[in-house]
mmCIF file of C-alpha atoms in Angstrom:
data_model
loop_
_atom_site.group_PDB
_atom_site.id
_atom_site.type_symbol
_atom_site.label_atom_id
_atom_site.label_comp_id
_atom_site.label_asym_id
_atom_site.label_seq_id
_atom_site.Cartn_x
_atom_site.Cartn_y
_atom_site.Cartn_z
ATOM 1 C CA MET A 10 20.050 -7.634 14.829
ATOM 2 C CA PRO A 11 20.226 -11.084 12.986
ATOM 3 C CA ARG A 12 18.055 -12.579 15.704
ATOM 4 C CA MET A 13 15.416 -9.872 15.423
ATOM 5 C CA ILE A 14 15.408 -10.110 11.544
ATOM 6 C CA ALA A 15 14.923 -14.068 11.970
ATOM 7 C CA ARG A 16 12.192 -13.582 14.503
ATOM 8 C CA ARG A 17 10.341 -10.969 12.142
ATOM 9 C CA VAL A 18 10.694 -13.404 9.284
ATOM 10 C CA LEU A 19 9.167 -16.163 11.213
ATOM 11 C CA TYR A 20 6.258 -13.910 12.358
ATOM 12 C CA GLY A 21 5.840 -12.887 8.693
ATOM 13 C CA PHE A 22 5.568 -16.423 7.512
ATOM 14 C CA LEU A 23 3.010 -17.335 10.128
ATOM 15 C CA ILE A 24 0.865 -14.090 9.317
ATOM 16 C CA LEU A 25 0.918 -15.088 5.648
ATOM 17 C CA ASN A 26 -0.430 -18.641 6.279
ATOM 18 C CA VAL A 27 -3.171 -17.143 8.626
ATOM 19 C CA MET A 28 -4.162 -14.837 5.794
ATOM 20 C CA THR A 29 -4.192 -17.748 3.362
ATOM 21 C CA VAL A 30 -6.626 -19.684 5.411
ATOM 22 C CA ALA A 31 -8.748 -16.895 6.317
ATOM 23 C CA LEU A 32 -8.954 -15.562 2.818
ATOM 24 C CA PHE A 33 -9.627 -19.014 1.329
ATOM 25 C CA VAL A 34 -12.602 -19.570 3.594
ATOM 26 C CA MET A 35 -14.111 -15.966 3.492
ATOM 27 C CA VAL A 36 -14.176 -15.617 -0.266
ATOM 28 C CA ARG A 37 -15.981 -18.882 -0.623
ATOM 29 C CA MET A 38 -18.630 -17.572 1.987
ATOM 30 C CA VAL A 39 -19.393 -14.605 -0.154
ATOM 31 C CA PRO A 40 -22.693 -14.947 -2.175
ATOM 32 C CA GLY A 41 -22.162 -15.874 -5.710
ATOM 33 C CA ASP A 42 -21.209 -18.713 -7.966
ATOM 34 C CA PRO A 43 -17.829 -18.308 -9.624
ATOM 35 C CA VAL A 44 -18.952 -20.696 -12.459
ATOM 36 C CA ARG A 45 -22.095 -18.757 -13.108
ATOM 37 C CA ALA A 46 -20.038 -15.609 -13.100
ATOM 38 C CA GLN A 47 -17.929 -16.767 -15.889
ATOM 39 C CA LEU A 48 -20.868 -18.121 -17.894
ATOM 40 C CA ALA A 49 -23.149 -15.382 -17.256
ATOM 41 C CA ASP A 50 -23.809 -14.862 -20.930
ATOM 42 C CA ALA A 51 -23.822 -18.529 -22.018
ATOM 43 C CA SER A 52 -26.818 -20.878 -22.215
ATOM 44 C CA VAL A 53 -25.602 -23.811 -20.429
ATOM 45 C CA SER A 54 -27.582 -26.627 -18.540
ATOM 46 C CA GLU A 55 -27.343 -27.365 -14.992
ATOM 47 C CA GLU A 56 -25.763 -30.496 -15.801
ATOM 48 C CA GLN A 57 -22.821 -28.588 -17.511
ATOM 49 C CA LEU A 58 -22.601 -26.108 -14.612
ATOM 50 C CA ALA A 59 -22.185 -29.156 -12.220
ATOM 51 C CA GLN A 60 -19.675 -30.635 -14.482
ATOM 52 C CA LEU A 61 -17.589 -27.457 -14.860
ATOM 53 C CA THR A 62 -17.821 -26.979 -10.926
ATOM 54 C CA ALA A 63 -16.374 -30.521 -10.429
ATOM 55 C CA GLU A 64 -13.575 -29.748 -12.878
ATOM 56 C CA LEU A 65 -12.584 -26.652 -11.072
ATOM 57 C CA GLY A 66 -12.735 -28.574 -7.760
ATOM 58 C CA LEU A 67 -15.329 -26.231 -6.164
ATOM 59 C CA ASP A 68 -17.649 -29.066 -5.129
ATOM 60 C CA ASP A 69 -15.120 -30.443 -2.708
ATOM 61 C CA PRO A 70 -15.068 -29.378 1.012
ATOM 62 C CA ILE A 71 -13.105 -26.302 1.667
ATOM 63 C CA ALA A 72 -10.640 -28.189 3.752
ATOM 64 C CA VAL A 73 -9.889 -30.414 0.777
ATOM 65 C CA GLN A 74 -9.570 -27.420 -1.521
ATOM 66 C CA LEU A 75 -7.217 -25.639 0.805
ATOM 67 C CA SER A 76 -4.989 -28.661 1.163
ATOM 68 C CA ARG A 77 -4.930 -28.948 -2.597
ATOM 69 C CA TRP A 78 -3.951 -25.368 -3.049
ATOM 70 C CA TYR A 79 -0.976 -25.776 -0.585
ATOM 71 C CA ALA A 80 0.145 -28.933 -2.374
ATOM 72 C CA ASN A 81 0.136 -27.125 -5.842
ATOM 73 C CA ALA A 82 1.645 -24.023 -4.256
ATOM 74 C CA ALA A 83 4.547 -26.072 -2.998
ATOM 75 C CA ARG A 84 5.205 -27.114 -6.563
ATOM 76 C CA GLY A 85 4.988 -23.439 -7.663
ATOM 77 C CA ASP A 86 1.475 -23.753 -9.077
ATOM 78 C CA LEU A 87 -0.781 -21.060 -7.734
ATOM 79 C CA GLY A 88 -3.648 -21.955 -10.104
ATOM 80 C CA GLU A 89 -5.211 -20.364 -13.206
ATOM 81 C CA SER A 90 -7.414 -17.340 -13.368
ATOM 82 C CA TYR A 91 -11.077 -18.310 -14.035
ATOM 83 C CA ALA A 92 -11.714 -15.206 -16.011
ATOM 84 C CA LEU A 93 -8.601 -14.868 -17.991
ATOM 85 C CA GLY A 94 -7.731 -18.568 -18.434
ATOM 86 C CA ARG A 95 -3.946 -17.901 -17.568
ATOM 87 C CA PRO A 96 -1.624 -18.691 -14.665
ATOM 88 C CA VAL A 97 -2.235 -16.130 -11.921
ATOM 89 C CA THR A 98 1.573 -15.733 -11.542
ATOM 90 C CA GLU A 99 1.768 -14.419 -15.104
ATOM 91 C CA VAL A 100 -1.136 -11.986 -14.590
ATOM 92 C CA VAL A 101 0.278 -10.732 -11.237
ATOM 93 C CA ALA A 102 3.770 -10.372 -12.830
ATOM 94 C CA GLU A 103 2.365 -8.084 -15.478
ATOM 95 C CA ARG A 104 0.394 -5.703 -13.311
ATOM 96 C CA VAL A 105 2.571 -5.596 -10.243
ATOM 97 C CA PRO A 106 4.974 -3.067 -11.762
ATOM 98 C CA VAL A 107 2.049 -0.538 -12.303
ATOM 99 C CA THR A 108 1.182 -0.660 -8.598
ATOM 100 C CA LEU A 109 4.790 -0.628 -7.246
ATOM 101 C CA GLU A 110 5.422 2.416 -9.465
ATOM 102 C CA LEU A 111 2.333 4.208 -8.256
ATOM 103 C CA THR A 112 2.745 3.324 -4.625
ATOM 104 C CA THR A 113 6.520 4.426 -4.794
ATOM 105 C CA ILE A 114 5.828 7.859 -6.127
ATOM 106 C CA ALA A 115 3.040 8.336 -3.509
ATOM 107 C CA VAL A 116 5.323 7.351 -0.701
ATOM 108 C CA LEU A 117 8.086 9.739 -1.952
ATOM 109 C CA LEU A 118 5.556 12.571 -2.221
ATOM 110 C CA GLY A 119 4.000 11.853 1.165
ATOM 111 C CA VAL A 120 7.229 11.543 3.042
ATOM 112 C CA VAL A 121 8.898 14.475 1.540
ATOM 113 C CA VAL A 122 5.883 16.771 1.987
ATOM 114 C CA GLY A 123 4.865 15.433 5.397
ATOM 115 C CA LEU A 124 8.360 15.616 6.897
ATOM 116 C CA ALA A 125 9.067 19.001 5.583
ATOM 117 C CA ALA A 126 5.520 20.306 6.778
ATOM 118 C CA GLY A 127 5.704 18.767 10.120
ATOM 119 C CA ALA A 128 9.361 19.978 10.815
ATOM 120 C CA VAL A 129 8.606 23.559 9.690
ATOM 121 C CA SER A 130 5.410 23.483 11.858
ATOM 122 C CA ALA A 131 7.326 22.375 14.912
ATOM 123 C CA ALA A 132 10.089 24.966 14.423
ATOM 124 C CA ARG A 133 7.421 27.621 13.874
ATOM 125 C CA ARG A 134 4.953 26.588 16.706
ATOM 126 C CA GLY A 135 2.182 28.923 17.109
ATOM 127 C CA SER A 136 2.732 30.832 13.887
ATOM 128 C CA TRP A 137 0.553 31.064 10.868
ATOM 129 C CA VAL A 138 2.651 28.436 9.254
ATOM 130 C CA ASP A 139 1.857 26.089 12.076
ATOM 131 C CA ASN A 140 -1.759 26.697 11.795
ATOM 132 C CA ILE A 141 -1.924 26.264 8.117
ATOM 133 C CA VAL A 142 -0.163 22.804 8.443
ATOM 134 C CA ARG A 143 -2.285 21.640 11.209
ATOM 135 C CA VAL A 144 -5.499 22.479 9.483
ATOM 136 C CA GLY A 145 -4.238 21.082 6.239
ATOM 137 C CA ALA A 146 -3.359 17.824 7.999
ATOM 138 C CA ALA A 147 -6.831 17.538 9.417
ATOM 139 C CA LEU A 148 -8.463 18.043 6.075
ATOM 140 C CA GLY A 149 -5.963 15.491 4.473
ATOM 141 C CA LEU A 150 -6.958 12.902 7.086
ATOM 142 C CA SER A 151 -10.665 13.391 6.610
ATOM 143 C CA MET A 152 -10.892 13.033 2.988
ATOM 144 C CA PRO A 153 -10.848 9.551 1.254
ATOM 145 C CA ASN A 154 -8.329 9.050 -1.511
ATOM 146 C CA PHE A 155 -10.713 8.033 -4.098
ATOM 147 C CA TRP A 156 -12.714 11.316 -3.544
ATOM 148 C CA ILE A 157 -9.519 13.297 -3.725
ATOM 149 C CA GLY A 158 -8.900 11.457 -7.079
ATOM 150 C CA LEU A 159 -12.420 12.487 -8.451
ATOM 151 C CA LEU A 160 -11.730 16.131 -7.356
ATOM 152 C CA LEU A 161 -8.336 16.306 -9.123
ATOM 153 C CA ILE A 162 -9.977 14.805 -12.178
ATOM 154 C CA SER A 163 -12.725 17.527 -12.032
ATOM 155 C CA PHE A 164 -10.174 20.286 -11.357
ATOM 156 C CA VAL A 165 -7.638 19.389 -14.252
ATOM 157 C CA SER A 166 -10.509 18.665 -16.781
ATOM 158 C CA VAL A 167 -12.764 21.759 -16.108
ATOM 159 C CA VAL A 168 -10.338 24.289 -14.884
ATOM 160 C CA LEU A 169 -7.230 23.429 -16.784
ATOM 161 C CA GLY A 170 -8.844 21.610 -19.691
ATOM 162 C CA TRP A 171 -6.609 18.614 -19.634
ATOM 163 C CA LEU A 172 -7.097 14.806 -19.009
ATOM 164 C CA PRO A 173 -4.465 12.317 -18.295
ATOM 165 C CA PRO A 174 -4.074 9.769 -21.037
ATOM 166 C CA LEU A 175 -6.335 6.815 -20.701
ATOM 167 C CA SER A 176 -4.182 4.141 -22.308
ATOM 168 C CA TYR A 177 -1.463 2.959 -20.034
ATOM 169 C CA ARG A 178 2.137 3.250 -21.304
ATOM 170 C CA GLY A 179 5.182 1.924 -19.395
ATOM 171 C CA PRO A 180 8.063 4.060 -18.157
ATOM 172 C CA THR A 181 10.241 2.404 -20.767
ATOM 173 C CA GLU A 182 7.739 3.035 -23.668
ATOM 174 C CA ASP A 183 7.011 6.725 -22.937
ATOM 175 C CA LEU A 184 8.219 8.219 -19.649
ATOM 176 C CA GLY A 185 6.307 11.537 -20.163
ATOM 177 C CA THR A 186 2.942 9.811 -20.709
ATOM 178 C CA ASN A 187 3.712 7.340 -17.937
ATOM 179 C CA LEU A 188 4.273 10.180 -15.352
ATOM 180 C CA ALA A 189 1.259 12.140 -16.730
ATOM 181 C CA GLN A 190 -0.973 9.020 -15.943
ATOM 182 C CA LEU A 191 0.397 8.567 -12.539
ATOM 183 C CA VAL A 192 0.795 12.086 -11.056
ATOM 184 C CA LEU A 193 -2.947 12.382 -10.218
ATOM 185 C CA PRO A 194 -3.549 9.027 -8.640
ATOM 186 C CA ALA A 195 -0.235 9.314 -6.759
ATOM 187 C CA ILE A 196 -1.168 12.809 -5.321
ATOM 188 C CA ALA A 197 -4.577 11.364 -4.339
ATOM 189 C CA LEU A 198 -2.772 8.404 -2.414
ATOM 190 C CA ALA A 199 -0.087 10.736 -0.869
ATOM 191 C CA VAL A 200 -2.435 13.171 0.692
ATOM 192 C CA GLY A 201 -3.461 10.958 3.504
ATOM 193 C CA LEU A 202 0.074 9.730 4.037
ATOM 194 C CA SER A 203 1.608 13.329 4.087
ATOM 195 C CA ALA A 204 -1.048 14.448 6.541
ATOM 196 C CA SER A 205 -0.369 11.694 8.986
ATOM 197 C CA ILE A 206 3.321 12.102 8.547
ATOM 198 C CA ALA A 207 2.992 15.907 9.082
ATOM 199 C CA ARG A 208 1.019 15.414 12.410
ATOM 200 C CA MET A 209 3.423 12.727 13.729
ATOM 201 C CA SER A 210 6.644 14.452 12.734
ATOM 202 C CA ARG A 211 5.363 17.782 14.184
ATOM 203 C CA SER A 212 4.410 15.992 17.562
ATOM 204 C CA SER A 213 7.756 14.163 17.545
ATOM 205 C CA MET A 214 9.991 17.280 16.754
ATOM 206 C CA LEU A 215 8.254 19.163 19.527
ATOM 207 C CA ASP A 216 9.259 16.497 21.995
ATOM 208 C CA VAL A 217 12.659 16.257 20.836
ATOM 209 C CA LEU A 218 13.161 20.123 20.785
ATOM 210 C CA GLY A 219 12.112 20.249 24.353
ATOM 211 C CA SER A 220 14.434 17.517 25.491
ATOM 212 C CA ASP A 221 17.583 17.917 27.569
ATOM 213 C CA PHE A 222 20.022 17.190 24.751
ATOM 214 C CA VAL A 223 18.576 20.076 22.655
ATOM 215 C CA ARG A 224 19.081 22.473 25.533
ATOM 216 C CA THR A 225 22.546 21.126 26.014
ATOM 217 C CA LEU A 226 23.402 21.926 22.204
ATOM 218 C CA ARG A 227 21.915 25.413 22.497
ATOM 219 C CA ALA A 228 23.973 25.951 25.674
ATOM 220 C CA LYS A 229 27.065 24.976 23.790
ATOM 221 C CA GLY A 230 26.325 27.621 21.125
ATOM 222 C CA SER A 231 25.303 25.320 18.329
ATOM 223 C CA SER A 232 23.472 26.983 15.582
ATOM 224 C CA GLU A 233 19.806 26.525 14.978
ATOM 225 C CA PHE A 234 20.477 24.557 11.796
ATOM 226 C CA THR A 235 22.548 22.081 13.803
ATOM 227 C CA VAL A 236 19.960 21.834 16.389
ATOM 228 C CA PHE A 237 17.346 21.362 13.789
ATOM 229 C CA ARG A 238 19.217 18.577 12.071
ATOM 230 C CA HIS A 239 19.840 16.694 15.294
ATOM 231 C CA ALA A 240 16.303 17.013 16.427
ATOM 232 C CA LEU A 241 14.930 15.935 12.923
ATOM 233 C CA ARG A 242 16.975 12.668 13.118
ATOM 234 C CA ASN A 243 16.013 11.796 16.670
ATOM 235 C CA SER A 244 12.194 12.464 15.713
ATOM 236 C CA LEU A 245 12.265 9.983 12.759
ATOM 237 C CA ILE A 246 11.609 6.638 14.619
ATOM 238 C CA PRO A 247 7.751 7.214 15.186
ATOM 239 C CA VAL A 248 7.586 8.422 11.772
ATOM 240 C CA LEU A 249 9.194 5.280 10.288
ATOM 241 C CA THR A 250 6.647 3.198 12.262
ATOM 242 C CA LEU A 251 3.807 5.267 10.909
ATOM 243 C CA ILE A 252 5.059 4.864 7.323
ATOM 244 C CA GLY A 253 5.134 1.059 7.676
ATOM 245 C CA VAL A 254 1.589 1.068 9.138
ATOM 246 C CA GLN A 255 0.137 3.560 6.510
ATOM 247 C CA LEU A 256 1.493 1.221 3.742
ATOM 248 C CA GLY A 257 -1.461 -1.025 4.258
ATOM 249 C CA ALA A 258 -3.907 1.950 3.688
ATOM 250 C CA LEU A 259 -1.911 2.959 0.359
ATOM 251 C CA LEU A 260 -2.089 -0.497 -1.076
ATOM 252 C CA GLY A 261 -5.885 -0.592 -0.146
ATOM 253 C CA GLY A 262 -6.286 2.791 -1.991
ATOM 254 C CA THR A 263 -4.933 1.286 -5.112
ATOM 255 C CA VAL A 264 -7.959 -0.902 -5.431
ATOM 256 C CA ILE A 265 -10.309 2.033 -6.190
ATOM 257 C CA LEU A 266 -7.829 4.600 -7.561
ATOM 258 C CA GLU A 267 -6.505 2.154 -10.262
ATOM 259 C CA GLN A 268 -10.054 1.484 -11.404
ATOM 260 C CA ILE A 269 -10.906 5.414 -11.411
ATOM 261 C CA PHE A 270 -7.710 6.195 -13.629
ATOM 262 C CA ALA A 271 -7.842 3.090 -15.668
ATOM 263 C CA LEU A 272 -4.528 1.833 -14.601
ATOM 264 C CA PRO A 273 -3.771 -1.923 -15.294
ATOM 265 C CA GLY A 274 -2.363 -2.590 -11.674
ATOM 266 C CA LEU A 275 -2.937 -5.048 -9.104
ATOM 267 C CA GLY A 276 -5.366 -3.008 -7.282
ATOM 268 C CA ARG A 277 -7.530 -2.902 -10.294
ATOM 269 C CA THR A 278 -7.102 -6.697 -10.688
ATOM 270 C CA VAL A 279 -8.294 -7.197 -7.164
ATOM 271 C CA PHE A 280 -11.419 -5.106 -7.879
ATOM 272 C CA GLU A 281 -12.144 -7.120 -11.024
ATOM 273 C CA ALA A 282 -11.550 -10.567 -9.501
ATOM 274 C CA VAL A 283 -13.963 -9.879 -6.761
ATOM 275 C CA GLY A 284 -16.606 -8.867 -9.386
ATOM 276 C CA ASN A 285 -15.725 -12.082 -11.450
ATOM 277 C CA ARG A 286 -15.374 -14.375 -8.340
ATOM 278 C CA ASP A 287 -12.095 -15.213 -9.405
ATOM 279 C CA TYR A 288 -10.871 -17.066 -6.528
ATOM 280 C CA PRO A 289 -7.323 -18.119 -7.537
ATOM 281 C CA LEU A 290 -6.467 -14.539 -8.774
ATOM 282 C CA LEU A 291 -7.926 -12.841 -5.829
ATOM 283 C CA GLN A 292 -6.024 -15.048 -3.452
ATOM 284 C CA VAL A 293 -2.528 -14.544 -4.941
ATOM 285 C CA CYS A 294 -3.196 -10.693 -5.238
ATOM 286 C CA VAL A 295 -4.185 -10.356 -1.738
ATOM 287 C CA LEU A 296 -1.240 -12.558 -0.442
ATOM 288 C CA PHE A 297 1.096 -10.444 -2.540
ATOM 289 C CA PHE A 298 -0.283 -7.281 -0.878
ATOM 290 C CA GLY A 299 0.301 -8.930 2.467
ATOM 291 C CA PHE A 300 3.803 -10.133 1.555
ATOM 292 C CA LEU A 301 4.740 -6.575 0.398
ATOM 293 C CA PHE A 302 3.333 -5.108 3.632
ATOM 294 C CA ILE A 303 5.201 -7.422 5.799
ATOM 295 C CA THR A 304 8.356 -6.944 3.906
ATOM 296 C CA ILE A 305 8.157 -3.175 4.155
ATOM 297 C CA ASN A 306 7.697 -3.370 7.825
ATOM 298 C CA LEU A 307 10.622 -5.585 8.313
ATOM 299 C CA LEU A 308 12.738 -2.963 6.349
ATOM 300 C CA VAL A 309 11.342 -0.369 8.699
ATOM 301 C CA ASP A 310 12.391 -2.498 11.718
ATOM 302 C CA ILE A 311 15.893 -2.774 10.368
ATOM 303 C CA SER A 312 16.123 0.977 9.643
ATOM 304 C CA TYR A 313 15.513 1.736 13.274
ATOM 305 C CA GLY A 314 19.196 0.688 13.962
ATOM 306 C CA VAL A 315 20.314 3.103 11.291
ATOM 307 C CA VAL A 316 18.319 6.010 12.684
ATOM 308 C CA ASN A 317 19.043 4.947 16.509
ATOM 309 C CA PRO A 318 22.348 3.368 17.111
ATOM 310 C CA ARG A 319 21.359 2.618 20.623
ATOM 311 C CA MET A 320 18.613 0.247 19.267
ATOM 312 C CA ARG A 321 21.341 -1.400 16.992
ATOM 313 C CA ALA A 322 23.541 -1.995 20.060
ATOM 314 C CA SER A 323 20.838 -3.240 22.280
ATOM 315 C CA SER A 324 19.895 -5.879 19.650
ATOM 316 C CA ARG A 325 23.081 -7.466 19.603
#
C-alpha cells in the first residue's frame, strides 16, 4: 500500500506540472489582451499600454514567463490578480470554502440517492421500481446541470413562490440561510452523479447477486438482508471508481452554477477570470481544481483496500 501511494503521488505531481505548462500556453493563445481587458474603460495611449504590458512581463516569450512563474512559485509567490490587485492565494483561500461546501453536499446527495436507487433497482429487477430507476437515471444523465439549475429556480419561484437568498452567508454566520442558498445548486450538481451511480451500482449489484458466493450464502440459509449487505459491499469498487471520475464533472459544473446562483466560489472565480483575461488567478484556480481531483482519486484508490481486503493484501 505505501508503495502504491508513493507511485500515485508521483504521478499526481507529474500531471500537475503538465497541467501547468499546458494551461500557461493555452490561455495566452486565446484572443484578447489582458491589459486592455483591465483598462477597457480608461483612456490610455499605446505607450502606456506597452509600458503596463512590460511591467506585467507579458511582452516576454512564453518560456521566459513560465520559468519566472516557476521561480516565484518556489518562493510561495503565485502572483497577483490583474483585476483585483490582490495576491491570488488570498482570493482562492476566500472562495474555496464555498465551492468545497457545495461540492461536498452534492457528493453526499448523489452517493446516498444513487446507491439507494441502484441497490433497490437491482434487488427488484424487472419490477416497476426498476423501470422507474432506469428511466430516471437516463433522464438525469441527459440533462446538463446548469439547465437543471434553471429549472429548479423557475419551479421554486413560480410554483412555490420562493427564491433563495442572493447575498451569500457563510455557515458560521447563518446556517439556515447558507443551506437555503446551497440546496438548489447542490441538487443540480447531484442529479448527474446520482444517475451515474444508480446505473453503475445496479449493474454491479446484479453481477454480484449472480455470483457463486451469493448462491452459497443462500444455500446456507442466510437471510435476504445478509445477502443484500454482502452484495452491496462487494459491488462498491466500481462505484468508488466512478465517484472519483465524476468529481471532475462536478467541479466543472460549479463554474456555471455558481454564476447562476450568485455564489462567490472558485467556479465563479474561474468564469470571471476567463472574461477578464486574469492569467494568474485563472492559473491557480484551475491548478487547485486539478490538485483536488488528483487528491480525491488518491483517496479513492486507498479506499479500495478498505472495501476489498484482497486488494490490500496484494499491494503489500
